[in-house]
GROMACS .gro file of C-alpha atoms in nm:
model
  490
    1MET     CA    1  -5.711   2.466  10.707
    2SER     CA    2  -5.343   2.410  10.720
    3LYS     CA    3  -5.119   2.677  10.570
    4ARG     CA    4  -4.970   2.579  10.233
    5VAL     CA    5  -4.605   2.660  10.188
    6LEU     CA    6  -4.444   2.660   9.843
    7THR     CA    7  -4.094   2.516   9.843
    8ALA     CA    8  -3.818   2.521   9.587
    9ARG     CA    9  -3.946   2.182   9.473
   10THR     CA   10  -4.300   2.297   9.408
   11LEU     CA   11  -4.392   2.329   9.038
   12THR     CA   12  -4.579   2.655   8.971
   13THR     CA   13  -4.735   2.848   8.687
   14GLU     CA   14  -4.563   3.160   8.559
   15SER     CA   15  -4.770   3.363   8.799
   16GLY     CA   16  -4.634   3.159   9.085
   17ALA     CA   17  -4.944   2.944   9.163
   18PRO     CA   18  -4.883   2.575   9.250
   19VAL     CA   19  -4.953   2.316   8.975
   20ALA     CA   20  -5.166   2.026   9.092
   21ASP     CA   21  -5.123   1.799   8.791
   22ASN     CA   22  -4.861   1.833   8.518
   23GLN     CA   23  -4.942   1.496   8.350
   24ASN     CA   24  -5.311   1.531   8.265
   25SER     CA   25  -5.506   1.817   8.104
   26ALA     CA   26  -5.837   1.927   8.254
   27SER     CA   27  -6.130   1.784   8.067
   28ALA     CA   28  -6.512   1.772   8.067
   29GLY     CA   29  -6.547   1.435   8.233
   30VAL     CA   30  -6.309   1.140   8.200
   31GLY     CA   31  -6.322   1.113   7.817
   32GLY     CA   32  -6.456   1.454   7.741
   33PRO     CA   33  -6.304   1.752   7.548
   34LEU     CA   34  -6.048   1.975   7.717
   35LEU     CA   35  -6.143   2.291   7.898
   36LEU     CA   36  -6.050   2.647   7.806
   37GLN     CA   37  -6.017   2.712   8.182
   38ASP     CA   38  -5.701   2.491   8.204
   39GLN     CA   39  -5.467   2.786   8.254
   40HIS     CA   40  -5.158   2.564   8.302
   41LEU     CA   41  -5.215   2.385   7.968
   42LEU     CA   42  -5.278   2.706   7.774
   43GLU     CA   43  -4.981   2.879   7.931
   44LYS     CA   44  -4.745   2.584   7.847
   45LEU     CA   45  -4.863   2.563   7.481
   46ALA     CA   46  -4.856   2.941   7.433
   47ARG     CA   47  -4.500   2.963   7.567
   48PHE     CA   48  -4.395   2.667   7.359
   49ASN     CA   49  -4.527   2.839   7.045
   50ARG     CA   50  -4.308   3.144   7.119
   51GLU     CA   51  -3.988   2.974   7.230
   52ARG     CA   52  -3.795   3.050   6.908
   53ILE     CA   53  -3.701   3.385   6.773
   54PRO     CA   54  -3.592   3.471   6.413
   55GLU     CA   55  -3.262   3.309   6.341
   56ARG     CA   56  -2.971   3.517   6.223
   57VAL     CA   57  -2.980   3.569   5.845
   58VAL     CA   58  -2.609   3.493   5.847
   59HIS     CA   59  -2.405   3.315   6.116
   60ALA     CA   60  -2.714   3.134   6.235
   61ARG     CA   61  -2.540   2.812   6.332
   62GLY     CA   62  -2.306   2.893   6.625
   63SER     CA   63  -2.129   2.781   6.945
   64GLY     CA   64  -2.004   2.991   7.230
   65ALA     CA   65  -1.795   2.996   7.550
   66TYR     CA   66  -1.676   3.232   7.823
   67GLY     CA   67  -1.315   3.299   7.909
   68HIS     CA   68  -1.070   3.577   7.956
   69PHE     CA   69  -0.811   3.783   7.769
   70GLU     CA   70  -0.475   3.855   7.933
   71VAL     CA   71  -0.236   4.121   7.816
   72THR     CA   72   0.117   3.980   7.770
   73ASP     CA   73   0.291   4.272   7.587
   74ASP     CA   74   0.293   4.654   7.618
   75VAL     CA   75   0.084   4.825   7.355
   76THR     CA   76   0.017   5.148   7.542
   77GLY     CA   77   0.221   5.335   7.282
   78TYR     CA   78  -0.055   5.264   7.031
   79THR     CA   79  -0.382   5.266   7.229
   80HIS     CA   80  -0.510   5.401   7.559
   81ALA     CA   81  -0.787   5.133   7.582
   82ALA     CA   82  -0.794   5.046   7.955
   83PHE     CA   83  -0.829   4.672   7.908
   84LEU     CA   84  -0.504   4.675   7.712
   85GLY     CA   85  -0.338   4.912   7.960
   86GLU     CA   86  -0.093   4.692   8.147
   87ILE     CA   87   0.080   4.357   8.121
   88GLY     CA   88  -0.099   4.086   8.323
   89LYS     CA   89  -0.438   4.260   8.306
   90ARG     CA   90  -0.734   4.017   8.254
   91THR     CA   91  -1.071   4.093   8.100
   92GLU     CA   92  -1.370   3.857   8.089
   93VAL     CA   93  -1.469   3.759   7.736
   94PHE     CA   94  -1.755   3.580   7.562
   95ALA     CA   95  -1.681   3.417   7.225
   96ARG     CA   96  -1.919   3.297   6.955
   97PHE     CA   97  -1.807   3.087   6.657
   98SER     CA   98  -2.031   3.014   6.362
   99THR     CA   99  -2.075   2.907   6.010
  100VAL     CA  100  -2.195   3.179   5.773
  101ALA     CA  101  -2.430   3.063   5.502
  102ASP     CA  102  -2.634   2.776   5.640
  103SER     CA  103  -2.937   2.781   5.864
  104LEU     CA  104  -2.958   2.710   6.238
  105GLY     CA  105  -3.004   2.336   6.163
  106GLY     CA  106  -2.701   2.311   5.929
  107ALA     CA  107  -2.400   2.092   5.988
  108ASP     CA  108  -2.075   2.227   6.133
  109ALA     CA  109  -1.815   2.052   5.916
  110VAL     CA  110  -1.898   2.229   5.587
  111ARG     CA  111  -1.689   2.444   5.347
  112ASP     CA  112  -1.779   2.788   5.464
  113PRO     CA  113  -1.611   3.082   5.638
  114ARG     CA  114  -1.638   3.078   6.019
  115GLY     CA  115  -1.746   3.366   6.232
  116PHE     CA  116  -1.507   3.459   6.518
  117ALA     CA  117  -1.691   3.712   6.742
  118LEU     CA  118  -1.560   3.836   7.077
  119LYS     CA  119  -1.720   4.046   7.348
  120PHE     CA  120  -1.472   4.197   7.593
  121TYR     CA  121  -1.648   4.302   7.917
  122THR     CA  122  -1.416   4.597   7.991
  123GLU     CA  123  -1.441   4.855   8.265
  124GLU     CA  124  -1.505   5.120   7.997
  125GLY     CA  125  -1.792   4.928   7.840
  126ASN     CA  126  -1.826   4.628   7.619
  127TYR     CA  127  -1.591   4.606   7.322
  128ASP     CA  128  -1.710   4.380   7.039
  129LEU     CA  129  -1.468   4.247   6.781
  130VAL     CA  130  -1.664   4.076   6.509
  131GLY     CA  131  -1.442   3.882   6.260
  132ASN     CA  132  -1.395   3.557   6.071
  133ASN     CA  133  -1.145   3.279   6.039
  134THR     CA  134  -1.021   3.440   5.718
  135PRO     CA  135  -0.830   3.770   5.692
  136VAL     CA  136  -1.029   3.880   5.381
  137PHE     CA  137  -1.386   3.864   5.247
  138PHE     CA  138  -1.566   3.830   4.913
  139ILE     CA  139  -1.668   4.191   4.863
  140LYS     CA  140  -1.548   4.534   4.949
  141ASP     CA  141  -1.866   4.739   4.952
  142PRO     CA  142  -2.165   4.674   5.183
  143ILE     CA  143  -2.421   4.765   4.915
  144LYS     CA  144  -2.339   4.432   4.754
  145PHE     CA  145  -2.376   4.230   5.078
  146PRO     CA  146  -2.747   4.142   5.055
  147ASP     CA  147  -2.703   4.025   4.697
  148PHE     CA  148  -2.400   3.816   4.790
  149ILE     CA  149  -2.575   3.644   5.077
  150HIS     CA  150  -2.884   3.579   4.862
  151SER     CA  151  -2.660   3.410   4.608
  152GLN     CA  152  -2.505   3.182   4.873
  153LYS     CA  153  -2.816   3.083   5.061
  154ARG     CA  154  -3.114   2.870   4.956
  155ASP     CA  155  -3.271   2.951   4.620
  156PRO     CA  156  -3.627   3.085   4.646
  157PHE     CA  157  -3.758   2.822   4.407
  158THR     CA  158  -3.550   2.509   4.472
  159GLY     CA  159  -3.507   2.565   4.845
  160LYS     CA  160  -3.142   2.464   4.834
  161GLN     CA  161  -2.804   2.621   4.768
  162GLU     CA  162  -2.744   2.637   4.390
  163PRO     CA  163  -2.402   2.626   4.224
  164ASP     CA  164  -2.549   2.843   3.947
  165ASN     CA  165  -2.626   3.118   4.198
  166VAL     CA  166  -2.298   3.088   4.396
  167TRP     CA  167  -2.075   3.099   4.096
  168ASP     CA  168  -2.276   3.351   3.897
  169PHE     CA  169  -2.231   3.608   4.170
  170TRP     CA  170  -1.861   3.536   4.194
  171ALA     CA  171  -1.840   3.566   3.812
  172HIS     CA  172  -1.962   3.924   3.850
  173ALA     CA  173  -1.746   3.998   4.156
  174PRO     CA  174  -1.382   3.961   4.051
  175GLU     CA  175  -1.272   4.098   4.391
  176ALA     CA  176  -1.395   3.772   4.544
  177THR     CA  177  -1.110   3.574   4.383
  178HIS     CA  178  -0.887   3.610   4.684
  179GLN     CA  179  -1.149   3.489   4.934
  180VAL     CA  180  -1.259   3.212   4.696
  181THR     CA  181  -0.893   3.088   4.695
  182TRP     CA  182  -0.896   3.088   5.073
  183LEU     CA  183  -1.230   2.917   5.099
  184MET     CA  184  -1.155   2.642   4.846
  185GLY     CA  185  -0.807   2.577   4.993
  186ASP     CA  186  -0.709   2.354   5.274
  187ARG     CA  187  -0.841   2.578   5.551
  188GLY     CA  188  -1.197   2.591   5.406
  189ILE     CA  189  -1.327   2.330   5.649
  190PRO     CA  190  -1.175   2.364   6.001
  191ALA     CA  191  -1.154   2.039   6.201
  192SER     CA  192  -1.302   2.228   6.495
  193TYR     CA  193  -1.347   2.575   6.629
  194ARG     CA  194  -1.041   2.519   6.846
  195HIS     CA  195  -0.818   2.449   6.548
  196MET     CA  196  -0.869   2.760   6.342
  197ASN     CA  197  -0.732   3.116   6.354
  198GLY     CA  198  -0.946   3.423   6.398
  199TYR     CA  199  -0.908   3.759   6.235
  200GLY     CA  200  -1.063   4.097   6.284
  201SER     CA  201  -1.050   4.106   5.901
  202HIS     CA  202  -1.139   4.474   5.888
  203THR     CA  203  -0.898   4.759   5.950
  204TYR     CA  204  -0.958   4.938   6.280
  205GLN     CA  205  -0.817   5.246   6.442
  206TRP     CA  206  -0.617   5.264   6.762
  207THR     CA  207  -0.541   5.597   6.934
  208ASN     CA  208  -0.285   5.646   7.206
  209ALA     CA  209  -0.297   5.884   7.505
  210GLU     CA  210  -0.124   6.153   7.303
  211GLY     CA  211  -0.393   6.141   7.035
  212GLU     CA  212  -0.171   5.967   6.773
  213ALA     CA  213  -0.373   5.743   6.541
  214PHE     CA  214  -0.274   5.403   6.408
  215PHE     CA  215  -0.461   5.158   6.184
  216VAL     CA  216  -0.453   4.794   6.302
  217LYS     CA  217  -0.547   4.442   6.192
  218TYR     CA  218  -0.618   4.171   6.450
  219HIS     CA  219  -0.483   3.812   6.417
  220PHE     CA  220  -0.580   3.549   6.679
  221LYS     CA  221  -0.345   3.251   6.623
  222THR     CA  222  -0.468   2.922   6.761
  223ASN     CA  223  -0.241   2.764   7.014
  224GLN     CA  224  -0.385   2.419   6.934
  225GLY     CA  225  -0.246   2.433   6.583
  226VAL     CA  226  -0.440   2.479   6.262
  227ARG     CA  227  -0.623   2.157   6.167
  228SER     CA  228  -0.859   2.122   5.877
  229LEU     CA  229  -1.066   1.858   5.697
  230SER     CA  230  -1.063   1.756   5.334
  231SER     CA  231  -1.391   1.774   5.142
  232GLU     CA  232  -1.430   1.398   5.189
  233GLN     CA  233  -1.353   1.414   5.563
  234GLY     CA  234  -1.594   1.704   5.602
  235ALA     CA  235  -1.879   1.515   5.429
  236GLU     CA  236  -1.815   1.213   5.647
  237THR     CA  237  -1.799   1.415   5.970
  238ALA     CA  238  -2.112   1.615   5.886
  239GLY     CA  239  -2.298   1.289   5.823
  240LYS     CA  240  -2.184   1.125   6.147
  241ASP     CA  241  -2.222   1.426   6.374
  242PRO     CA  242  -2.375   1.746   6.228
  243ASN     CA  243  -2.289   1.909   6.560
  244SER     CA  244  -1.917   1.813   6.547
  245HIS     CA  245  -1.776   2.158   6.622
  246GLN     CA  246  -2.023   2.217   6.903
  247THR     CA  247  -1.949   1.874   7.046
  248ASP     CA  248  -1.577   1.933   7.036
  249LEU     CA  249  -1.584   2.277   7.194
  250LEU     CA  250  -1.827   2.171   7.470
  251GLN     CA  251  -1.646   1.851   7.561
  252ALA     CA  252  -1.298   2.007   7.550
  253ILE     CA  253  -1.393   2.276   7.803
  254GLU     CA  254  -1.588   2.034   8.023
  255ARG     CA  255  -1.287   1.808   8.057
  256GLY     CA  256  -1.055   2.101   8.137
  257VAL     CA  257  -0.883   2.133   7.799
  258HIS     CA  258  -0.917   2.507   7.759
  259PRO     CA  259  -0.857   2.633   7.404
  260SER     CA  260  -0.653   2.943   7.363
  261TRP     CA  261  -0.534   3.187   7.098
  262THR     CA  262  -0.244   3.436   7.091
  263LEU     CA  263  -0.349   3.784   6.974
  264TYR     CA  264  -0.113   3.963   6.735
  265VAL     CA  265  -0.174   4.291   6.558
  266GLN     CA  266  -0.038   4.464   6.254
  267ILE     CA  267   0.010   4.837   6.319
  268MET     CA  268   0.023   5.104   6.048
  269PRO     CA  269   0.088   5.468   6.140
  270ALA     CA  270  -0.214   5.659   6.004
  271ALA     CA  271   0.006   5.885   5.791
  272GLU     CA  272   0.124   5.584   5.587
  273ALA     CA  273  -0.224   5.471   5.478
  274ALA     CA  274  -0.261   5.709   5.181
  275ASP     CA  275   0.053   5.591   5.002
  276TYR     CA  276   0.047   5.220   5.090
  277ARG     CA  277   0.069   4.991   4.784
  278PHE     CA  278  -0.268   4.829   4.862
  279ASN     CA  279  -0.577   5.012   4.975
  280PRO     CA  280  -0.547   4.939   5.355
  281PHE     CA  281  -0.922   4.969   5.400
  282ASP     CA  282  -1.014   4.714   5.135
  283LEU     CA  283  -1.156   4.401   5.299
  284THR     CA  284  -1.050   4.183   5.002
  285LYS     CA  285  -0.683   4.260   5.072
  286VAL     CA  286  -0.424   4.171   5.340
  287TRP     CA  287  -0.123   4.365   5.459
  288PRO     CA  288   0.178   4.147   5.389
  289HIS     CA  289   0.363   4.069   5.710
  290LYS     CA  290   0.693   4.187   5.562
  291ASP     CA  291   0.537   4.532   5.540
  292TYR     CA  292   0.375   4.533   5.880
  293PRO     CA  293   0.501   4.252   6.104
  294LEU     CA  294   0.286   4.086   6.369
  295ARG     CA  295   0.316   4.227   6.719
  296ARG     CA  296   0.205   4.016   7.009
  297VAL     CA  297  -0.054   4.163   7.245
  298GLY     CA  298  -0.200   3.893   7.463
  299ARG     CA  299  -0.369   3.556   7.511
  300LEU     CA  300  -0.736   3.459   7.479
  301VAL     CA  301  -0.848   3.155   7.685
  302LEU     CA  302  -1.194   2.991   7.688
  303ASP     CA  303  -1.264   2.801   8.006
  304ARG     CA  304  -1.639   2.798   8.077
  305ASN     CA  305  -1.938   2.669   7.879
  306PRO     CA  306  -2.271   2.862   7.876
  307ASP     CA  307  -2.536   2.719   8.102
  308ASN     CA  308  -2.807   2.773   7.845
  309VAL     CA  309  -2.728   2.781   7.472
  310PHE     CA  310  -3.041   2.975   7.376
  311ALA     CA  311  -3.006   3.243   7.640
  312GLU     CA  312  -2.630   3.291   7.601
  313VAL     CA  313  -2.532   3.185   7.249
  314GLU     CA  314  -2.848   3.242   7.047
  315GLN     CA  315  -2.921   3.575   7.214
  316ALA     CA  316  -2.563   3.699   7.221
  317ALA     CA  317  -2.552   4.021   7.020
  318PHE     CA  318  -2.221   4.148   6.878
  319SER     CA  319  -2.203   4.489   6.717
  320PRO     CA  320  -1.887   4.625   6.557
  321ASN     CA  321  -1.993   4.979   6.670
  322ASN     CA  322  -1.940   4.880   7.036
  323PHE     CA  323  -1.606   5.055   7.079
  324VAL     CA  324  -1.427   5.173   7.391
  325PRO     CA  325  -1.188   5.469   7.441
  326GLY     CA  326  -0.872   5.418   7.236
  327ILE     CA  327  -1.038   5.206   6.964
  328GLY     CA  328  -1.247   5.321   6.673
  329PRO     CA  329  -1.350   5.261   6.310
  330SER     CA  330  -1.157   5.314   5.988
  331PRO     CA  331  -1.281   5.424   5.642
  332ASP     CA  332  -1.322   5.049   5.550
  333LYS     CA  333  -1.651   5.057   5.359
  334MET     CA  334  -1.759   4.706   5.467
  335LEU     CA  335  -1.690   4.793   5.835
  336GLN     CA  336  -1.887   5.117   5.798
  337GLY     CA  337  -2.190   4.917   5.670
  338ARG     CA  338  -2.164   4.669   5.949
  339LEU     CA  339  -2.161   4.943   6.211
  340PHE     CA  340  -2.531   4.985   6.128
  341ALA     CA  341  -2.634   4.644   6.006
  342TYR     CA  342  -2.529   4.435   6.308
  343ALA     CA  343  -2.691   4.649   6.574
  344ASP     CA  344  -3.007   4.679   6.360
  345ALA     CA  345  -3.024   4.305   6.312
  346HIS     CA  346  -3.021   4.254   6.690
  347ARG     CA  347  -3.291   4.514   6.751
  348TYR     CA  348  -3.506   4.319   6.505
  349ARG     CA  349  -3.430   3.975   6.640
  350LEU     CA  350  -3.409   4.044   7.014
  351GLY     CA  351  -3.577   4.382   7.068
  352VAL     CA  352  -3.451   4.729   7.152
  353ASN     CA  353  -3.364   4.620   7.502
  354HIS     CA  354  -3.140   4.329   7.401
  355THR     CA  355  -2.843   4.496   7.569
  356LEU     CA  356  -3.006   4.434   7.906
  357LEU     CA  357  -2.981   4.054   7.858
  358ALA     CA  358  -2.717   3.905   8.081
  359VAL     CA  359  -2.480   3.792   7.801
  360ASN     CA  360  -2.497   4.138   7.642
  361ALA     CA  361  -2.496   4.365   7.948
  362PRO     CA  362  -2.167   4.519   8.071
  363LYS     CA  363  -2.007   4.326   8.358
  364ALA     CA  364  -1.714   4.544   8.464
  365THR     CA  365  -1.916   4.870   8.454
  366THR     CA  366  -2.277   4.987   8.443
  367ALA     CA  367  -2.462   5.120   8.143
  368GLN     CA  368  -2.594   5.469   8.225
  369ASN     CA  369  -2.812   5.642   7.966
  370TYR     CA  370  -3.163   5.768   7.901
  371GLY     CA  371  -3.295   5.471   7.714
  372ARG     CA  372  -3.631   5.364   7.854
  373ASP     CA  373  -3.935   5.161   7.761
  374GLY     CA  374  -3.979   4.942   7.461
  375LEU     CA  375  -4.046   4.570   7.448
  376MET     CA  376  -3.925   4.386   7.765
  377ALA     CA  377  -3.807   4.707   7.927
  378SER     CA  378  -3.659   4.655   8.274
  379ASN     CA  379  -3.458   4.976   8.310
  380SER     CA  380  -3.696   5.231   8.463
  381GLN     CA  381  -3.417   5.347   8.699
  382GLY     CA  382  -3.664   5.467   8.959
  383ARG     CA  383  -3.915   5.749   9.008
  384HIS     CA  384  -3.661   6.029   9.020
  385ALA     CA  385  -3.454   5.930   8.715
  386LYS     CA  386  -3.512   6.157   8.413
  387ASN     CA  387  -3.539   6.024   8.060
  388TYR     CA  388  -3.389   6.337   7.887
  389GLU     CA  389  -3.058   6.514   7.872
  390PRO     CA  390  -2.935   6.772   7.967
  391ASN     CA  391  -3.122   6.797   8.296
  392SER     CA  392  -3.089   6.957   8.641
  393TYR     CA  393  -3.110   6.632   8.836
  394ASP     CA  394  -2.752   6.507   8.825
  395GLY     CA  395  -2.813   6.259   8.550
  396PRO     CA  396  -2.537   6.099   8.345
  397ALA     CA  397  -2.358   6.353   8.124
  398GLU     CA  398  -2.129   6.345   7.827
  399THR     CA  399  -1.747   6.346   7.870
  400GLY     CA  400  -1.649   6.560   7.573
  401ARG     CA  401  -1.368   6.309   7.499
  402PRO     CA  402  -1.401   6.115   7.173
  403LEU     CA  403  -1.325   5.745   7.182
  404SER     CA  404  -1.081   5.768   6.890
  405ALA     CA  405  -0.907   6.019   6.661
  406PRO     CA  406  -1.121   6.185   6.394
  407LEU     CA  407  -1.096   6.055   6.037
  408ALA     CA  408  -1.009   6.308   5.768
  409VAL     CA  409  -1.260   6.340   5.479
  410SER     CA  410  -1.257   6.542   5.161
  411GLY     CA  411  -1.424   6.561   4.820
  412HIS     CA  412  -1.782   6.562   4.695
  413THR     CA  413  -2.073   6.345   4.807
  414GLY     CA  414  -2.185   6.076   4.568
  415THR     CA  415  -2.118   5.713   4.482
  416HIS     CA  416  -1.746   5.652   4.430
  417VAL     CA  417  -1.533   5.362   4.327
  418ALA     CA  418  -1.265   5.290   4.596
  419PRO     CA  419  -0.941   5.477   4.537
  420GLN     CA  420  -0.675   5.273   4.361
  421HIS     CA  421  -0.337   5.222   4.519
  422THR     CA  422  -0.030   5.114   4.323
  423LYS     CA  423  -0.076   4.734   4.368
  424ASP     CA  424  -0.457   4.737   4.380
  425ASP     CA  425  -0.631   4.490   4.155
  426ASP     CA  426  -0.863   4.198   4.225
  427PHE     CA  427  -0.619   3.923   4.142
  428TYR     CA  428  -0.262   3.997   4.262
  429GLN     CA  429  -0.311   3.877   4.621
  430ALA     CA  430  -0.508   3.573   4.512
  431GLY     CA  431  -0.219   3.478   4.292
  432GLU     CA  432   0.029   3.539   4.572
  433LEU     CA  433  -0.177   3.308   4.798
  434TYR     CA  434  -0.180   3.039   4.525
  435ARG     CA  435   0.197   3.058   4.477
  436LEU     CA  436   0.254   3.021   4.851
  437MET     CA  437   0.082   2.679   4.846
  438SER     CA  438   0.257   2.342   4.823
  439ALA     CA  439   0.197   2.122   4.521
  440GLU     CA  440  -0.046   1.910   4.725
  441GLU     CA  441  -0.240   2.214   4.852
  442LYS     CA  442  -0.264   2.347   4.494
  443SER     CA  443  -0.408   2.013   4.375
  444ARG     CA  444  -0.673   2.008   4.645
  445LEU     CA  445  -0.761   2.373   4.580
  446VAL     CA  446  -0.809   2.306   4.208
  447ALA     CA  447  -1.021   1.998   4.280
  448ASN     CA  448  -1.241   2.185   4.525
  449ILE     CA  449  -1.310   2.475   4.283
  450ALA     CA  450  -1.364   2.245   3.984
  451GLY     CA  451  -1.605   2.028   4.186
  452GLY     CA  452  -1.843   2.328   4.231
  453LEU     CA  453  -1.776   2.518   3.914
  454SER     CA  454  -1.833   2.215   3.691
  455GLN     CA  455  -2.193   2.194   3.820
  456VAL     CA  456  -2.281   2.537   3.681
  457SER     CA  457  -2.523   2.512   3.389
  458ARG     CA  458  -2.420   2.824   3.193
  459ASP     CA  459  -2.095   2.821   3.001
  460ASP     CA  460  -2.059   3.202   3.015
  461VAL     CA  461  -2.064   3.194   3.393
  462ILE     CA  462  -1.798   2.925   3.391
  463GLU     CA  463  -1.583   3.127   3.151
  464LYS     CA  464  -1.608   3.444   3.359
  465ASN     CA  465  -1.487   3.260   3.670
  466LEU     CA  466  -1.205   3.086   3.482
  467ALA     CA  467  -1.089   3.429   3.365
  468HIS     CA  468  -1.046   3.533   3.725
  469PHE     CA  469  -0.823   3.239   3.806
  470HIS     CA  470  -0.621   3.295   3.490
  471ALA     CA  471  -0.570   3.657   3.595
  472ALA     CA  472  -0.455   3.553   3.940
  473ASP     CA  473  -0.196   3.311   3.806
  474PRO     CA  474  -0.165   3.148   3.463
  475GLU     CA  475  -0.093   2.800   3.610
  476TYR     CA  476  -0.383   2.844   3.852
  477GLY     CA  477  -0.623   2.928   3.570
  478ARG     CA  478  -0.501   2.652   3.339
  479ARG     CA  479  -0.535   2.382   3.604
  480VAL     CA  480  -0.883   2.486   3.706
  481GLU     CA  481  -0.993   2.505   3.344
  482GLU     CA  482  -0.859   2.156   3.269
  483ALA     CA  483  -1.018   2.009   3.580
  484VAL     CA  484  -1.356   2.169   3.503
  485ARG     CA  485  -1.343   2.043   3.147
  486ALA     CA  486  -1.262   1.687   3.259
  487LEU     CA  487  -1.550   1.680   3.505
  488ARG     CA  488  -1.797   1.816   3.249
  489GLU     CA  489  -1.694   1.559   2.995
  490ASP     CA  490  -1.750   1.268   3.227
   0.00000   0.00000   0.00000
């Protein structure tokens, strides 16, 4: 018999055997029932049944791209992170953008915050910066996060998002007024992922080579200019192309139009945090630029699309606890909760070895630890590698050098309300944002809020929300109240 040679064009089973017929299943005779022995058929169907994994509870609908970050300004006085260590230095990056509340099959052009997640493949390990396209968020304590998301997603009975649930939660969360004003304003529906800013949102810590600590906030300003859609434009776009943001990002990069953002940071010496007029670790607050001006750091450019959306976008795992030397956490309660929640979500969705997937693995260095085994393990490291530490076999060892400066703690354990600073309340900054808007922006904001709030069935929930807008600014509250009343009387 002649020797059979498998070529690159030969279709095979997963075990490598050649497939004779990929068009017809094996059967008992020409018209008979199918045979259990048809390994190729059973293998294809079994794999097809398992092609999808649990979608993200939030940020399910997303798009991604590769690129680089280049340092343009010296920040070595504030951090000793190697990837920020010299002007002109470039680091490979993977970015994932997303909507927050809807499912994987949702439309892109909807009124919703956008995720803005970055993975920097640095020589000291991967650094993940997981933010949004807004500088603030709805809540300040992670214990409220599951309840908040439940209120914004599909109702267990009706199977759809319910205004009663959305506004009822906000009625009981006055700290959400600032973010609601952002969301219902002109930037609530970005025209594309390329035309929105990104923010770290949380407060992080930078530490320089001398051990001095600073608190920082990240601002990625789009170089394409901010462009947004009105509610009417968003509804039309979502109906015509539910994948509008994905289409735009993909096609722009494919035709060589590479989106970019300029990174700025606000820097607060750690000693100033205790007496600042706002709680600097409150995710519902911003630091006014007049207090802490923006300092330019570098430029983010996206120039390559993923080859496989599932492998590289759906399986991309970002964890805020992936820090590198010179960068660390702050006492921000929401950040502290996310340090656990994000990594745990990925271990559930992708397995304990998800960091070995190509999109998540370090690229400029090699992960060296004693993690072994588990589902889809591929890191045995050879017969002589030990899986414990310390050992006598020259295995990887600790450095003794912390990544960031220690955070001071004091007081008694227990559940505590966040400390109040001189200007801390739930409404001041929401009112400041409203007063910054033009007359046209204010009118659109009021119409967007009234359109949703007027659909709420309970008068007491409406009244509680109206009280928040009155507290933020008397004119703001009056206009929303009048608009809601007019819509309810129609």
